[in-house]
Amino acid sequence: MPVVTGKWSERSTGTAAPTSYVAIGDSFTEGVGDPGPDGVFVGWADRLARLLAEQAPDGFRYANLAVRGRLLGQIVDQQVPRARELAPDLVTFCAGGNDILRPGSDPDALAAQYEAALVELLTTVGTVVVCTGFDTRGFPVLRHLRGRIATYNGHLRAIADRHGCPVLDLWSLRAVQDRRAWDDDRLHLSPEGHRRVTLRCAEVLGIDLPERADAPWPQPGPAAASRRDDLLWARQHLLPWIGRRLRGESSGDHVRAKRPDLLPLRSTRQ
């Protein structure tokens, strides 16, 4: 699962390369869809941490507090205080997606909650990267949430502008509109999808890379899913997800953060 290495551009960012990074969020940041050889999910944030470790020859520390299924309120209550306590140079703050999936969610209220948490983070954290949601136009069922996601994204961009935060804009990442960027459940990224997000975040942070996040896929992608494929997906993935919602359960009920402490991460070529 290689990630292209690159060089930190202090001229682009105006800051030195970070030596500590905390990732907070839900399944997207935990890395669901990108399994490692030991059975633990890897994901874009872990990949980014390894890339950042290449820029810190004197040592780099990394924590990943993300847990699948977490709502914004849970992330704010459980992960934001811990991130503030760890006080790293860099935090990536991706949250709200699971809330948007729920009927009746209010993007305006979610954005207000997100901004309040961001202000708290900035009291001890050097840089916070604000993450937008994906464009779901090509996904059955989820395409109906596109307007709500766009509204939330608009708020997030405005919040980032008010507080001088870089934005990981996933809506504009064309490479993930390809079906190969997604896991079979169509809710989580595939390993290559996670890799593309790593590249985009590295670009946002000012790392000079020989490969671009939106580089064309090597060959044309598969044809659009058939009705039979959609029905199979609904039976295997959508209905169980709905069942958990009706029972008040979450896929992360018995899951703990995979890297809860700022621990050293060696510089390795991926």
PDB file of N, CA, C and O in Angstrom, residues 46-71:
ATOM      1  N   ASP A  46      -3.499   7.496   8.618  1.00  0.00           N
ATOM      2  CA  ASP A  46      -2.268   6.767   8.925  1.00  0.00           C
ATOM      3  C   ASP A  46      -1.246   6.960   7.811  1.00  0.00           C
ATOM      4  O   ASP A  46      -0.041   7.120   8.058  1.00  0.00           O
ATOM      5  N   ARG A  47      -1.719   6.910   6.576  1.00  0.00           N
ATOM      6  CA  ARG A  47      -0.828   7.104   5.435  1.00  0.00           C
ATOM      7  C   ARG A  47      -0.224   8.515   5.453  1.00  0.00           C
ATOM      8  O   ARG A  47       0.955   8.707   5.157  1.00  0.00           O
ATOM      9  N   LEU A  48      -1.076   9.497   5.785  1.00  0.00           N
ATOM     10  CA  LEU A  48      -0.584  10.869   5.874  1.00  0.00           C
ATOM     11  C   LEU A  48       0.455  10.998   6.983  1.00  0.00           C
ATOM     12  O   LEU A  48       1.484  11.671   6.810  1.00  0.00           O
ATOM     13  N   ALA A  49       0.206  10.355   8.107  1.00  0.00           N
ATOM     14  CA  ALA A  49       1.160  10.428   9.221  1.00  0.00           C
ATOM     15  C   ALA A  49       2.525   9.884   8.805  1.00  0.00           C
ATOM     16  O   ALA A  49       3.568  10.470   9.141  1.00  0.00           O
ATOM     17  N   ARG A  50       2.531   8.799   8.052  1.00  0.00           N
ATOM     18  CA  ARG A  50       3.806   8.236   7.607  1.00  0.00           C
ATOM     19  C   ARG A  50       4.513   9.173   6.638  1.00  0.00           C
ATOM     20  O   ARG A  50       5.742   9.303   6.647  1.00  0.00           O
ATOM     21  N   LEU A  51       3.712   9.827   5.798  1.00  0.00           N
ATOM     22  CA  LEU A  51       4.298  10.793   4.877  1.00  0.00           C
ATOM     23  C   LEU A  51       4.869  11.984   5.638  1.00  0.00           C
ATOM     24  O   LEU A  51       5.960  12.472   5.327  1.00  0.00           O
ATOM     25  N   LEU A  52       4.143  12.459   6.655  1.00  0.00           N
ATOM     26  CA  LEU A  52       4.638  13.575   7.470  1.00  0.00           C
ATOM     27  C   LEU A  52       5.892  13.182   8.247  1.00  0.00           C
ATOM     28  O   LEU A  52       6.768  14.018   8.491  1.00  0.00           O
ATOM     29  N   ALA A  53       5.957  11.911   8.659  1.00  0.00           N
ATOM     30  CA  ALA A  53       7.146  11.454   9.389  1.00  0.00           C
ATOM     31  C   ALA A  53       8.395  11.564   8.532  1.00  0.00           C
ATOM     32  O   ALA A  53       9.505  11.758   9.055  1.00  0.00           O
ATOM     33  N   GLU A  54       8.224  11.474   7.215  1.00  0.00           N
ATOM     34  CA  GLU A  54       9.359  11.640   6.302  1.00  0.00           C
ATOM     35  C   GLU A  54       9.911  13.066   6.353  1.00  0.00           C
ATOM     36  O   GLU A  54      11.068  13.297   6.003  1.00  0.00           O
ATOM     37  N   GLN A  55       9.076  14.015   6.772  1.00  0.00           N
ATOM     38  CA  GLN A  55       9.479  15.421   6.799  1.00  0.00           C
ATOM     39  C   GLN A  55      10.078  15.826   8.141  1.00  0.00           C
ATOM     40  O   GLN A  55      10.449  16.988   8.324  1.00  0.00           O
ATOM     41  N   ALA A  56      10.120  14.887   9.099  1.00  0.00           N
ATOM     42  CA  ALA A  56      10.570  15.211  10.462  1.00  0.00           C
ATOM     43  C   ALA A  56      11.725  14.303  10.867  1.00  0.00           C
ATOM     44  O   ALA A  56      11.533  13.330  11.608  1.00  0.00           O
ATOM     45  N   PRO A  57      12.926  14.586  10.411  1.00  0.00           N
ATOM     46  CA  PRO A  57      14.069  13.712  10.699  1.00  0.00           C
ATOM     47  C   PRO A  57      14.413  13.603  12.172  1.00  0.00           C
ATOM     48  O   PRO A  57      15.056  12.637  12.598  1.00  0.00           O
ATOM     49  N   ASP A  58      13.979  14.575  12.980  1.00  0.00           N
ATOM     50  CA  ASP A  58      14.293  14.537  14.414  1.00  0.00           C
ATOM     51  C   ASP A  58      13.229  13.828  15.238  1.00  0.00           C
ATOM     52  O   ASP A  58      13.295  13.814  16.470  1.00  0.00           O
ATOM     53  N   GLY A  59      12.226  13.259  14.567  1.00  0.00           N
ATOM     54  CA  GLY A  59      11.201  12.510  15.279  1.00  0.00           C
ATOM     55  C   GLY A  59       9.804  13.023  15.006  1.00  0.00           C
ATOM     56  O   GLY A  59       9.602  14.234  14.819  1.00  0.00           O
ATOM     57  N   PHE A  60       8.842  12.109  14.988  1.00  0.00           N
ATOM     58  CA  PHE A  60       7.450  12.454  14.695  1.00  0.00           C
ATOM     59  C   PHE A  60       6.551  11.592  15.564  1.00  0.00           C
ATOM     60  O   PHE A  60       6.803  10.407  15.773  1.00  0.00           O
ATOM     61  N   ARG A  61       5.467  12.202  16.098  1.00  0.00           N
ATOM     62  CA  ARG A  61       4.513  11.474  16.936  1.00  0.00           C
ATOM     63  C   ARG A  61       3.114  11.571  16.329  1.00  0.00           C
ATOM     64  O   ARG A  61       2.744  12.606  15.761  1.00  0.00           O
ATOM     65  N   TYR A  62       2.344  10.503  16.507  1.00  0.00           N
ATOM     66  CA  TYR A  62       1.034  10.420  15.853  1.00  0.00           C
ATOM     67  C   TYR A  62       0.036   9.709  16.743  1.00  0.00           C
ATOM     68  O   TYR A  62       0.354   8.717  17.405  1.00  0.00           O
ATOM     69  N   ALA A  63      -1.206  10.241  16.765  1.00  0.00           N
ATOM     70  CA  ALA A  63      -2.329   9.587  17.441  1.00  0.00           C
ATOM     71  C   ALA A  63      -3.527   9.615  16.504  1.00  0.00           C
ATOM     72  O   ALA A  63      -3.742  10.592  15.784  1.00  0.00           O
ATOM     73  N   ASN A  64      -4.308   8.541  16.513  1.00  0.00           N
ATOM     74  CA  ASN A  64      -5.551   8.485  15.737  1.00  0.00           C
ATOM     75  C   ASN A  64      -6.673   8.111  16.697  1.00  0.00           C
ATOM     76  O   ASN A  64      -6.759   6.976  17.165  1.00  0.00           O
ATOM     77  N   LEU A  65      -7.540   9.077  16.987  1.00  0.00           N
ATOM     78  CA  LEU A  65      -8.619   8.896  17.963  1.00  0.00           C
ATOM     79  C   LEU A  65      -9.937   8.493  17.316  1.00  0.00           C
ATOM     80  O   LEU A  65     -10.923   8.267  18.016  1.00  0.00           O
ATOM     81  N   ALA A  66      -9.976   8.407  15.992  1.00  0.00           N
ATOM     82  CA  ALA A  66     -11.225   8.187  15.260  1.00  0.00           C
ATOM     83  C   ALA A  66     -11.805   6.802  15.539  1.00  0.00           C
ATOM     84  O   ALA A  66     -11.073   5.815  15.657  1.00  0.00           O
ATOM     85  N   VAL A  67     -13.139   6.750  15.615  1.00  0.00           N
ATOM     86  CA  VAL A  67     -13.865   5.490  15.819  1.00  0.00           C
ATOM     87  C   VAL A  67     -15.071   5.478  14.894  1.00  0.00           C
ATOM     88  O   VAL A  67     -15.828   6.456  14.824  1.00  0.00           O
ATOM     89  N   ARG A  68     -15.249   4.381  14.198  1.00  0.00           N
ATOM     90  CA  ARG A  68     -16.363   4.235  13.254  1.00  0.00           C
ATOM     91  C   ARG A  68     -17.715   4.477  13.928  1.00  0.00           C
ATOM     92  O   ARG A  68     -17.908   4.174  15.109  1.00  0.00           O
ATOM     93  N   GLY A  69     -18.629   5.050  13.160  1.00  0.00           N
ATOM     94  CA  GLY A  69     -19.987   5.245  13.647  1.00  0.00           C
ATOM     95  C   GLY A  69     -20.197   6.458  14.528  1.00  0.00           C
ATOM     96  O   GLY A  69     -21.340   6.772  14.881  1.00  0.00           O
ATOM     97  N   ARG A  70     -19.150   7.176  14.870  1.00  0.00           N
ATOM     98  CA  ARG A  70     -19.292   8.291  15.799  1.00  0.00           C
ATOM     99  C   ARG A  70     -20.010   9.472  15.139  1.00  0.00           C
ATOM    100  O   ARG A  70     -19.706   9.868  14.025  1.00  0.00           O
ATOM    101  N   LEU A  71     -20.952  10.046  15.896  1.00  0.00           N
ATOM    102  CA  LEU A  71     -21.633  11.264  15.484  1.00  0.00           C
ATOM    103  C   LEU A  71     -20.794  12.473  15.882  1.00  0.00           C
ATOM    104  O   LEU A  71     -19.868  12.360  16.702  1.00  0.00           O
TER     105      LEU A  71
END
